[in-house]
Coordinates of C-alpha atoms in Angstrom, one line a residue:
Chain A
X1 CA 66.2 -24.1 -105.4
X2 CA 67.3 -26.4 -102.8
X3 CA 65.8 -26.3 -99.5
X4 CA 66.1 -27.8 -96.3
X5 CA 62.6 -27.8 -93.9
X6 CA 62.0 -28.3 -90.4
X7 CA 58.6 -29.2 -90.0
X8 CA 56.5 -29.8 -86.8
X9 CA 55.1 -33.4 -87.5
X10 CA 52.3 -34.4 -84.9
X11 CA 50.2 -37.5 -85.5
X12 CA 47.4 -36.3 -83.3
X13 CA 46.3 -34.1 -80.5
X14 CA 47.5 -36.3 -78.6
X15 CA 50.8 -37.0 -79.4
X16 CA 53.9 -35.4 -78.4
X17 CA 55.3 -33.9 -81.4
X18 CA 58.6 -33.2 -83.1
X19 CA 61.0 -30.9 -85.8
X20 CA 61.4 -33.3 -88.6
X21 CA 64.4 -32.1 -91.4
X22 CA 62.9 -33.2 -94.9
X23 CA 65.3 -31.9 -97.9
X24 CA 63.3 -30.9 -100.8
X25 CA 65.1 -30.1 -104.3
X26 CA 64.5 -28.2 -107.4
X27 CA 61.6 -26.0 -106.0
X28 CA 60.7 -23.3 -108.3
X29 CA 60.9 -19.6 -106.9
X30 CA 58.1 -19.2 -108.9
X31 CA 56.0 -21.9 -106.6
X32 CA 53.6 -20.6 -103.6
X33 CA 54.7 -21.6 -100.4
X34 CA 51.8 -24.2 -100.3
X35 CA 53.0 -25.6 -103.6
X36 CA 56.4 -26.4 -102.3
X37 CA 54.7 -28.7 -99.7
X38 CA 52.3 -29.8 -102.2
X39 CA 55.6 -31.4 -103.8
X40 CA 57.2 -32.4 -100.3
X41 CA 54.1 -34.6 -100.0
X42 CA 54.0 -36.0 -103.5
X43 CA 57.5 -37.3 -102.5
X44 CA 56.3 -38.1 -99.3
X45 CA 53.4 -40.3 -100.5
X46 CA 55.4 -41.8 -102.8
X47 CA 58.0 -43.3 -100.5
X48 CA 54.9 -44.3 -98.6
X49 CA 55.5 -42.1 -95.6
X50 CA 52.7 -39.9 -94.2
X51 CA 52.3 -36.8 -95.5
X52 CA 52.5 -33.1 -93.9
X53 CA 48.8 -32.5 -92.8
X54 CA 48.0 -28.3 -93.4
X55 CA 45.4 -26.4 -93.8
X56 CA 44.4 -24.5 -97.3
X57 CA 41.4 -23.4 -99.4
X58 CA 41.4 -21.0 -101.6
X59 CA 44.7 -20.5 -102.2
X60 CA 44.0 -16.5 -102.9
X61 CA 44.5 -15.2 -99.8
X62 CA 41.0 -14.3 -98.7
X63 CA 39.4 -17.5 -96.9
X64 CA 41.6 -17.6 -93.6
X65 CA 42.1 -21.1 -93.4
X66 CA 46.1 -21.3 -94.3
X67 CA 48.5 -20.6 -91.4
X68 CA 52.1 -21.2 -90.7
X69 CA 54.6 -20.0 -88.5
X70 CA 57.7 -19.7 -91.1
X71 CA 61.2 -19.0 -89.6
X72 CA 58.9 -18.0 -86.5
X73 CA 57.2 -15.2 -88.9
X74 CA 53.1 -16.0 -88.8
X75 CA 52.6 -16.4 -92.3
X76 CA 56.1 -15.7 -93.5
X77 CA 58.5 -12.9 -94.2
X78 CA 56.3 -11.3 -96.4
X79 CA 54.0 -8.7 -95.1
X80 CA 50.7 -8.1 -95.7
X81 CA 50.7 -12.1 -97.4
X82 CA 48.7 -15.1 -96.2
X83 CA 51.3 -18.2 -96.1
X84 CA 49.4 -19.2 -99.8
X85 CA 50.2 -16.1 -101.4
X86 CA 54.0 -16.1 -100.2
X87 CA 56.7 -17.2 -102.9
X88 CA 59.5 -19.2 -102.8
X89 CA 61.2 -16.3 -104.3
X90 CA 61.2 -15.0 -101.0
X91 CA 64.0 -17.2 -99.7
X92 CA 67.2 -17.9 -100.9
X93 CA 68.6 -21.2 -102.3
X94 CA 70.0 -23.4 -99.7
X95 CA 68.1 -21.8 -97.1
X96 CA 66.9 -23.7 -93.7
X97 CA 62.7 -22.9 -93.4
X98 CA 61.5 -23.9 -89.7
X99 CA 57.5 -24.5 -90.6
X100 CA 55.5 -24.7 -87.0
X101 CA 52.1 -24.6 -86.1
X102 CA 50.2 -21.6 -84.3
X103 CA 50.7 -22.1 -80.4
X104 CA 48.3 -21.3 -78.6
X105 CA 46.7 -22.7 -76.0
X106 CA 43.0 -21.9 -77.5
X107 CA 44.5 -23.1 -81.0
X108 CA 45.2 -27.2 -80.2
X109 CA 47.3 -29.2 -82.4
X110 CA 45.1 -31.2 -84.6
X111 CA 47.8 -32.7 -86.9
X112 CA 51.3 -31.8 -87.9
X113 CA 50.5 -27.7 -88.7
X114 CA 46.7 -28.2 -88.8
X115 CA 45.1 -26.0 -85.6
X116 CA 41.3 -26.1 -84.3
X117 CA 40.3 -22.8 -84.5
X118 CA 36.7 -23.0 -83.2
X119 CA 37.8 -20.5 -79.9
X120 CA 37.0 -17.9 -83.2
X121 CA 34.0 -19.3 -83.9
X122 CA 32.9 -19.2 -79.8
X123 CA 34.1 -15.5 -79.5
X124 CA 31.5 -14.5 -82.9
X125 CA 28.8 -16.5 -81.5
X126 CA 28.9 -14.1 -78.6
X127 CA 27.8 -11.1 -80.3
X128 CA 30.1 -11.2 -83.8
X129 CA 27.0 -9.9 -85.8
X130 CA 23.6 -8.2 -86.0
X131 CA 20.3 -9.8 -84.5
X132 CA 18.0 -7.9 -86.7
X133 CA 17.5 -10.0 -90.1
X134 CA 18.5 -7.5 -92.6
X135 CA 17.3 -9.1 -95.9
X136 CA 19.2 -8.2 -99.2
X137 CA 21.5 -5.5 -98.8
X138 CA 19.8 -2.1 -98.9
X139 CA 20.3 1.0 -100.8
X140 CA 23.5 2.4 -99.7
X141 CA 22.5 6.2 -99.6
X142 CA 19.3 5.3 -97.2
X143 CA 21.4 5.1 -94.4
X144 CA 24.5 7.8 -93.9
X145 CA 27.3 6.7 -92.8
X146 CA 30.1 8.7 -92.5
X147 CA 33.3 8.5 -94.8
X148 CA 35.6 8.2 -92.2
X149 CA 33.6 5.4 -90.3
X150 CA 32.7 3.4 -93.3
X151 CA 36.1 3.1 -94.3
X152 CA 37.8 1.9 -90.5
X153 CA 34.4 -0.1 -90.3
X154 CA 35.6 -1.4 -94.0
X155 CA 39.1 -1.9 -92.8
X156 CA 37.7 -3.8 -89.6
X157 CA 36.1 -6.5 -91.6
X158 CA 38.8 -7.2 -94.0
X159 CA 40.2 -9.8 -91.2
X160 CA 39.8 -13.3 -92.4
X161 CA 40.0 -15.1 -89.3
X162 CA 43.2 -17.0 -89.6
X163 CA 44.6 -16.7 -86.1
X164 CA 48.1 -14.7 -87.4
X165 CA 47.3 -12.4 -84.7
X166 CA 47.5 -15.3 -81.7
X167 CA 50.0 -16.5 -83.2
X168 CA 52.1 -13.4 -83.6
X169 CA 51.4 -12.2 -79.5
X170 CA 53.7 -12.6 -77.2
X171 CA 50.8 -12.9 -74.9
X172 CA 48.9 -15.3 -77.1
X173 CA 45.8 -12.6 -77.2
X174 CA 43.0 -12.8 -79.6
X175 CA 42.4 -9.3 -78.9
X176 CA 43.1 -7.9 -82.4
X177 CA 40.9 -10.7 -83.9
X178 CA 38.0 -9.8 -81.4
X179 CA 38.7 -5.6 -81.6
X180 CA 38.7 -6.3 -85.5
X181 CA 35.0 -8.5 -85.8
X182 CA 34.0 -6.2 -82.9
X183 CA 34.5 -2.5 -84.5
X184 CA 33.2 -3.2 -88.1
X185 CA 29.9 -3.3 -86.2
X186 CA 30.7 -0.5 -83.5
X187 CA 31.1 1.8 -86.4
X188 CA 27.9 1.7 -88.1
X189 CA 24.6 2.4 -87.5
X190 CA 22.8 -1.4 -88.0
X191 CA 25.8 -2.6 -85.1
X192 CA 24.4 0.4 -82.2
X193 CA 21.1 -1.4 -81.0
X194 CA 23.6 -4.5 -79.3
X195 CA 26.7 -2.1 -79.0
X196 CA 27.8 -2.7 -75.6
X197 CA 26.2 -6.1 -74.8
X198 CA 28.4 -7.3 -78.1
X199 CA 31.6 -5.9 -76.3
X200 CA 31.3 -7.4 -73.1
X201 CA 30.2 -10.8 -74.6
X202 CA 32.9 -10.8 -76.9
X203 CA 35.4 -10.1 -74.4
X204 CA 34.3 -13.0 -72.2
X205 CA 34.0 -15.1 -74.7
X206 CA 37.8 -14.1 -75.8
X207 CA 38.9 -14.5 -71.9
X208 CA 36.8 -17.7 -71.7
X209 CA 38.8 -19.6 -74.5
X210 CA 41.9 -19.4 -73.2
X211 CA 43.4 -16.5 -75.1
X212 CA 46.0 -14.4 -73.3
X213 CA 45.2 -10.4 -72.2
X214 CA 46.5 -7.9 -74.4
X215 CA 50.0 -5.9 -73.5
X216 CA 49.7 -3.3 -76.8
X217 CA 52.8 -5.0 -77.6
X218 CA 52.0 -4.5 -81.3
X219 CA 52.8 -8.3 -82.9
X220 CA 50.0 -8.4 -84.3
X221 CA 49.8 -5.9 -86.9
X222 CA 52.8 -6.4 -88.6
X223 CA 51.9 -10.1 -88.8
X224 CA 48.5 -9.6 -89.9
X225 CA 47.8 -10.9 -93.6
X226 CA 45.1 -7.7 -94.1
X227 CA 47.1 -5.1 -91.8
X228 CA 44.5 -4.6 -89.4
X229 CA 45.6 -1.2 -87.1
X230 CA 46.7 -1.6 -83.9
X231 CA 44.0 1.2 -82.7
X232 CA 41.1 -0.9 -83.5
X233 CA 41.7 -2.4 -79.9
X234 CA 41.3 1.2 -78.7
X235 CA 38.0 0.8 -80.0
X236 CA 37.5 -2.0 -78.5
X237 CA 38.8 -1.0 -75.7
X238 CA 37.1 2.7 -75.5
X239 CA 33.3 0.3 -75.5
X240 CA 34.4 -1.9 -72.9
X241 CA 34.9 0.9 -70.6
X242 CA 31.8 2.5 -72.1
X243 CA 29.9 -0.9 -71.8
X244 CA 31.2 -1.7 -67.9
X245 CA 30.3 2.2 -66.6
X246 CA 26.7 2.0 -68.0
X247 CA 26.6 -1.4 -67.0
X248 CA 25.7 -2.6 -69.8
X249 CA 26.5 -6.1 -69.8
X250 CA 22.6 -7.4 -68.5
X251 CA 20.3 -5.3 -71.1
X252 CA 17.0 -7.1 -71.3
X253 CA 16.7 -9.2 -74.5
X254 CA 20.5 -10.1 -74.7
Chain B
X1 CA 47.3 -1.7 -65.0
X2 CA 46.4 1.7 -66.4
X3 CA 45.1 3.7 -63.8
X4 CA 47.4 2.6 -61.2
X5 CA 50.7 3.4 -63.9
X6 CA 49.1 6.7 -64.2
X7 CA 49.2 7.5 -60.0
X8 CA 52.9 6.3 -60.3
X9 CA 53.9 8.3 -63.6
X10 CA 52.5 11.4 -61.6
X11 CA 54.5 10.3 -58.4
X12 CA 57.2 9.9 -60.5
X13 CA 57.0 13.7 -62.3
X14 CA 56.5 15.3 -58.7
X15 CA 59.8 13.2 -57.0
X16 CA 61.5 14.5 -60.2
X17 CA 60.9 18.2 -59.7
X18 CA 61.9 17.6 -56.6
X19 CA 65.3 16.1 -57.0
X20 CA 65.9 19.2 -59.3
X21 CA 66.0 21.4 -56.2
X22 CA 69.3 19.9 -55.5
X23 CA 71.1 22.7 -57.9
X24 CA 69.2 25.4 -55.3
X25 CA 71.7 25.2 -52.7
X26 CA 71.7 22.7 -49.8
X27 CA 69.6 24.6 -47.8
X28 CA 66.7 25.2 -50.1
X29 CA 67.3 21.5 -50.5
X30 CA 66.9 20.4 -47.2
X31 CA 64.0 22.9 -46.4
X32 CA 62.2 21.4 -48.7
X33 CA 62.5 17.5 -47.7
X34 CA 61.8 18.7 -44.4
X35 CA 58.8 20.6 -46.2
X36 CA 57.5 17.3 -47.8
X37 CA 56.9 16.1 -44.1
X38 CA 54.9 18.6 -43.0
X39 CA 52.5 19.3 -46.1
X40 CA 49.0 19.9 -44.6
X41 CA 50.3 20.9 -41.3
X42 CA 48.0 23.0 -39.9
X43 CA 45.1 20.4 -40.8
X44 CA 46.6 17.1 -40.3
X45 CA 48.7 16.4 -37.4
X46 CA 52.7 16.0 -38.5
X47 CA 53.8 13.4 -41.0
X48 CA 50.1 12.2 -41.7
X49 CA 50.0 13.6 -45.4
X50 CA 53.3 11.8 -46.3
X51 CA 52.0 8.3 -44.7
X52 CA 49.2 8.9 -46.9
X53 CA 50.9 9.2 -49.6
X54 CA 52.9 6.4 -49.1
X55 CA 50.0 4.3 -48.3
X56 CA 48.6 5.7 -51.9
X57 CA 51.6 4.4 -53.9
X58 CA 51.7 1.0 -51.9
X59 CA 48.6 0.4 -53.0
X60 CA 49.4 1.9 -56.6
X61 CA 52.6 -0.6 -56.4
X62 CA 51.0 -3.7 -55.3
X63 CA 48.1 -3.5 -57.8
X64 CA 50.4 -2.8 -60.6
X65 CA 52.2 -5.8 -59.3
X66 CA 49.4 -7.9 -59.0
X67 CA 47.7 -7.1 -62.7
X68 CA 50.9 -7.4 -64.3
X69 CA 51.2 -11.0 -62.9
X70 CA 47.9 -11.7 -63.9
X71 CA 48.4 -10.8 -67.3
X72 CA 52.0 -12.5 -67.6
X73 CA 50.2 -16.0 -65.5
X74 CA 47.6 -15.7 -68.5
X75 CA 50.4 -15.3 -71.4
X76 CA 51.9 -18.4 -69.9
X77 CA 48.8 -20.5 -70.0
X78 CA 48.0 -18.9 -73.5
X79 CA 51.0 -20.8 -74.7
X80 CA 51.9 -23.7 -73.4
X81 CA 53.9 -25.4 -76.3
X82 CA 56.7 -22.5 -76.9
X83 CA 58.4 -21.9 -80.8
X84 CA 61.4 -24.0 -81.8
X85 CA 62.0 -20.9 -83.9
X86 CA 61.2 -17.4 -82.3
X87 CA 62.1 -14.2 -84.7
X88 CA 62.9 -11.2 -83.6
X89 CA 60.8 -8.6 -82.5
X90 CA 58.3 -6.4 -84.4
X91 CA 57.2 -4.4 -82.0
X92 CA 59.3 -1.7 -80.0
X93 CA 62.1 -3.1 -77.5
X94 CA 60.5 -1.5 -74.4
X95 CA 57.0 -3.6 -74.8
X96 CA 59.4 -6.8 -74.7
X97 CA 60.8 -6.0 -72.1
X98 CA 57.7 -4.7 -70.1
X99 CA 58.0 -7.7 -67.0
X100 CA 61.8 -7.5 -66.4
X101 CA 62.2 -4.4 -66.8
X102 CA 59.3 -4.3 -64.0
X103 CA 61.5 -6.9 -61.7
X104 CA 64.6 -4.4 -62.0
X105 CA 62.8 -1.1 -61.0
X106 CA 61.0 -2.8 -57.8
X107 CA 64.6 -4.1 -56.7
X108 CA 65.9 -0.8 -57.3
X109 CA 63.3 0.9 -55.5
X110 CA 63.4 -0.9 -52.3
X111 CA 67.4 -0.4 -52.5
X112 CA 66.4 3.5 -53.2
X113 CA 64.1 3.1 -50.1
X114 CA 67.2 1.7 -48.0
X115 CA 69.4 4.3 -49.2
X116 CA 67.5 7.7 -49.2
X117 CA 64.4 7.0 -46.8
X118 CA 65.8 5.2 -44.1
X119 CA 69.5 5.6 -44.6
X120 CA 70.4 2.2 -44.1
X121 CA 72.8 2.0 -47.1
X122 CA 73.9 5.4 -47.4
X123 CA 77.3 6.5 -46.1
X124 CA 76.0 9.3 -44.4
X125 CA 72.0 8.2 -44.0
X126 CA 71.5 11.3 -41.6
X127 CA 68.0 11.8 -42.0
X128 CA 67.9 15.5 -41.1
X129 CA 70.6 15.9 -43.8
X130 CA 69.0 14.9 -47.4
X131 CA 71.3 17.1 -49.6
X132 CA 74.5 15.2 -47.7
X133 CA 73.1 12.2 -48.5
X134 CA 72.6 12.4 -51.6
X135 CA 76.1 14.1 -52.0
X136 CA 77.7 11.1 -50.6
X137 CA 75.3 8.2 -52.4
X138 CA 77.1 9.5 -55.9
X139 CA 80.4 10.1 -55.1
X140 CA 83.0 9.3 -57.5
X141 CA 84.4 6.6 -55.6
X142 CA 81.2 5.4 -55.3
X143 CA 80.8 5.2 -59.2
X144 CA 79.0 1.7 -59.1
X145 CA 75.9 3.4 -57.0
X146 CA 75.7 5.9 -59.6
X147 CA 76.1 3.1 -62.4
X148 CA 73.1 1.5 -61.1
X149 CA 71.3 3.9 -60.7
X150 CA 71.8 4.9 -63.8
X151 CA 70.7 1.7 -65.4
X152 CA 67.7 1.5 -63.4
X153 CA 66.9 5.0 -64.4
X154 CA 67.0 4.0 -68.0
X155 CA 65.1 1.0 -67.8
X156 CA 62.2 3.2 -66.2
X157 CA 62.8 5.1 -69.1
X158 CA 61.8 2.3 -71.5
X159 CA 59.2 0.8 -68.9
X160 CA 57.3 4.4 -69.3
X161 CA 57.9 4.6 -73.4
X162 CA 55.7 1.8 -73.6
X163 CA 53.6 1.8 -70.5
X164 CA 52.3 5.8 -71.3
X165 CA 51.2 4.6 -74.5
X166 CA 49.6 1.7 -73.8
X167 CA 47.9 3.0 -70.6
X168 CA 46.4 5.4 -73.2
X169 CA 45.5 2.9 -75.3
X170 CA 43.8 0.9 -72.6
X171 CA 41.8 3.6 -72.0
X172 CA 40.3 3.9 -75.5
X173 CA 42.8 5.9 -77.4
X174 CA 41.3 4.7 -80.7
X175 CA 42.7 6.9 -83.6
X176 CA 45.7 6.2 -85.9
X177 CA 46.5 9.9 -85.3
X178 CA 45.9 10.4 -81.7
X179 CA 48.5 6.7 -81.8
X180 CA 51.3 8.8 -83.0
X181 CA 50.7 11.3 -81.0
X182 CA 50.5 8.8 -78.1
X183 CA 53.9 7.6 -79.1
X184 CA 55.2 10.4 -79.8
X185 CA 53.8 11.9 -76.2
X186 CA 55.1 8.5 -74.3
X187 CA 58.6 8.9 -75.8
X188 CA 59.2 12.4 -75.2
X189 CA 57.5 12.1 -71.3
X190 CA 60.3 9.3 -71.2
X191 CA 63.1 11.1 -72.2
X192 CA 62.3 14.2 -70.1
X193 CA 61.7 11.9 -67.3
X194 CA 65.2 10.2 -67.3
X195 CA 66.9 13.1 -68.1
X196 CA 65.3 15.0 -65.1
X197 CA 66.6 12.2 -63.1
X198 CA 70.1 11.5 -64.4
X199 CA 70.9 15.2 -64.3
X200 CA 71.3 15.2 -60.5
X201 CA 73.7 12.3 -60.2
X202 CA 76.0 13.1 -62.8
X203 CA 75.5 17.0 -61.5
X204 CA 77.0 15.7 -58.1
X205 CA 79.7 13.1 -59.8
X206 CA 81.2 16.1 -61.7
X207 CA 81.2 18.2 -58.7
X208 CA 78.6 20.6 -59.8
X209 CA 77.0 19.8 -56.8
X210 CA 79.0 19.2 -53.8

């Protein structure tokens, strides 16, 4: 396949930033997407220009740390598919890719397609997990949960963290990201004893970093590697209001 | 933005049922706008329910106003650097189009004010005569009133497909099933709604009412 790309190239936060075209040849549609710019860069660093800066790890589509707005798609056309797990099968020879970055305020440019996600990182650290230290992981039968909560608490934590959600948003909202971390606690019983403080810190937290309100537009599930449901922002949604009437937000030894 | 879409929605459903009264007859019509003045009569002194009201849904209005601007002044800060390429949608149409479609309905209401309340752009705007009024607002001739109204009708439509489900949703609807019941519930409210309002203009364009 022969490809034509339009990459966002950025030297720093700093600079202004531009589409550059770069015309790669005789990619395999068997190659992941990330392979393709592996090659664009080989190429690159052999001509001795600088090469496309992205973010990667494990390649398997369960770390988080790829993300790339493809053809304005977060992570490509493919649903349900981190950028790393997409194809080049999925586009067609000739074909014009447009590779950007996430935008979003709360997400700044580091290089080319690379984004600083710590805004995640501040909206966990205000209540994204259990005080209690829990030790190994107990016997699963000693504490019932039931069926129905284990598995949208289960579906809850499959979010990796990658930011396709933001990205997605017309509003630029982390609010699936935040409902998602926030609900796989809210469902089971270790997650009650800080229920509502958790909400109302996480919420801040979310507001704080710059993130947009959420709209219910409904971007973000279809864009969202793991399918995360749209109605896990009811439930974050239903313990705000929970957390705000009971006033929950100054419980002593928060 | 909930709360205060709710008051409206109901405003809107009561206004409709009204407007249906048209295919009563012209009196029945005009007795009750004249009616609507005098609601709570013998305990409040003349128009005072319906300034309350109006006082209610100018508050309703303004708030709505003011939280949707807060959310669309955030969504603009969110994102300062926009996409060189921006696909199309994946959501529903009417959630895209939730802040325009906003600007269109307040320009058609204060043109609906200035034509049915105070008369000022009616042809007849006799005040003591509603069901003339309204005769002579959709007249055939006057097929670009009707056109409007018409499109601003619709666009209510869409702004209430999306803004009943998401005002449920805002207040913790939190179930995939109770979501497509909310959808389901939002789209049907919609259509009803527009339909309940359309009926009366194309009722008096055909001459069914006259």
């Amino acid at each position: 396949m022969n490809l034509t790309l339009r990459i966002w190239r950025q030297k720093g936060p700093e600079d202004k930033g531009r589409m550059v075209t770069y015309p790669v040849d005789d990619v395999s549609p068997d190659m992941s997407f990330l392979e393709m710019l592996d090659v664009l860069n080989e190429r690159l660093i052999l001509a001795g220009e600088d090469p496309v800066a992205f973010d990667h790890d494990c390649r398997e589509g369960i770390c988080g740390m790829c993300g790339l707005m493809i053809n304005g798609d977060a992570h490509g056309p493919q649903r349900g598919t981190t950028a790393c797990q997409l194809h080049m099968r999925q586009f067609t020879d000739g074909e014009t890719i447009d590779i950007e970055p996430w935008r979003a305020s709360a997400f700044p440019v580091v290089k080319d397609l690379v984004v600083n996600r710590s805004a995640f990182d501040k909206i966990i650290a205000a209540g994204g997990y259990i005080t209690a230290p829990t030790g190994s992981a107990p016997e699963a039968h000693s504490t019932p949960v039931a069926k129905a909560n284990a598995d949208a608490a289960f579906e809850s934590a499959a979010c990796i963290g990658c930011g396709a959600c933001v990205a997605a948003c017309p509003n630029g909202s982390g609010m699936l990201f935040t409902a998602a971390k926030l609900t796989q606690l809210s469902l089971l019983p270790q997650g009650q004893p800080e229920r509502y403080t958790r909400v109302i810190g996480m919420v801040d937290a979310h507001d704080e970093a710059g993130f947009g309100g959420c709209t219910n537009a409904g971007e973000c599930t279809p864009a969202c590697p793991k399918g995360i449901p749209l109605n896990t922002i009811g439930r974050l949604n239903r313990d705000y209001l929970a957390a705000t009437a009971k006033g929950a937000g100054n419980t002593p030894g928060s | 933005m909930a709360v205060t879409g709710i008051l409206l929605a109901l405003f809107l459903i009561a206004h409709m049922l009204g407007n249906l009264k048209v295919f009563t007859g012209e009196t029945s019509f005009d007795h009750y706008a004249h009616w609507l003045r005098d609601i709570g009569k013998p305990l409040l002194p003349g128009v005072w329910f319906l300034w309350i009201l109006r006082a209610v849904l100018v508050v309703a209005v303004v708030a709505h106003i003011v939280s949707a601007t807060v959310l669309a002044r955030r969504a603009r800060a969110a994102r300062p650097v926009r996409y060189a390429h921006r696909k199309k949608i994946n959501g529903s149409y009417a959630a895209r189009t939730m802040r325009w479609g906003g600007v269109i309905i307040l320009l058609f209401v204060i043109y609906h004010l200035l034509d049915l309340t105070t008369g000022t752009l009616n042809p007849v705007g006799n005040e003591s005569k509603p069901y003339g009024n309204v005769v002579a607002d959709f007249a055939p001739e006057r097929w670009y009133v009707t056109l409007f109204y018409t499109l601003a009708i619709v666009t209510v439509g869409f702004h209430l497909r999306h803004g009943a489900f998401s005002a449920f949703r805002s207040l913790g609807q939190q179930t995939p099933r109770g979501e497509r019941t909310a959808r389901t519930a939002a789209l049907i409210f919609a259509v009803l709604l527009c339909a309940g309002y359309l009926v009366v203009p194309f009722a008096v364009l055909t001459g069914l009412v006259s």
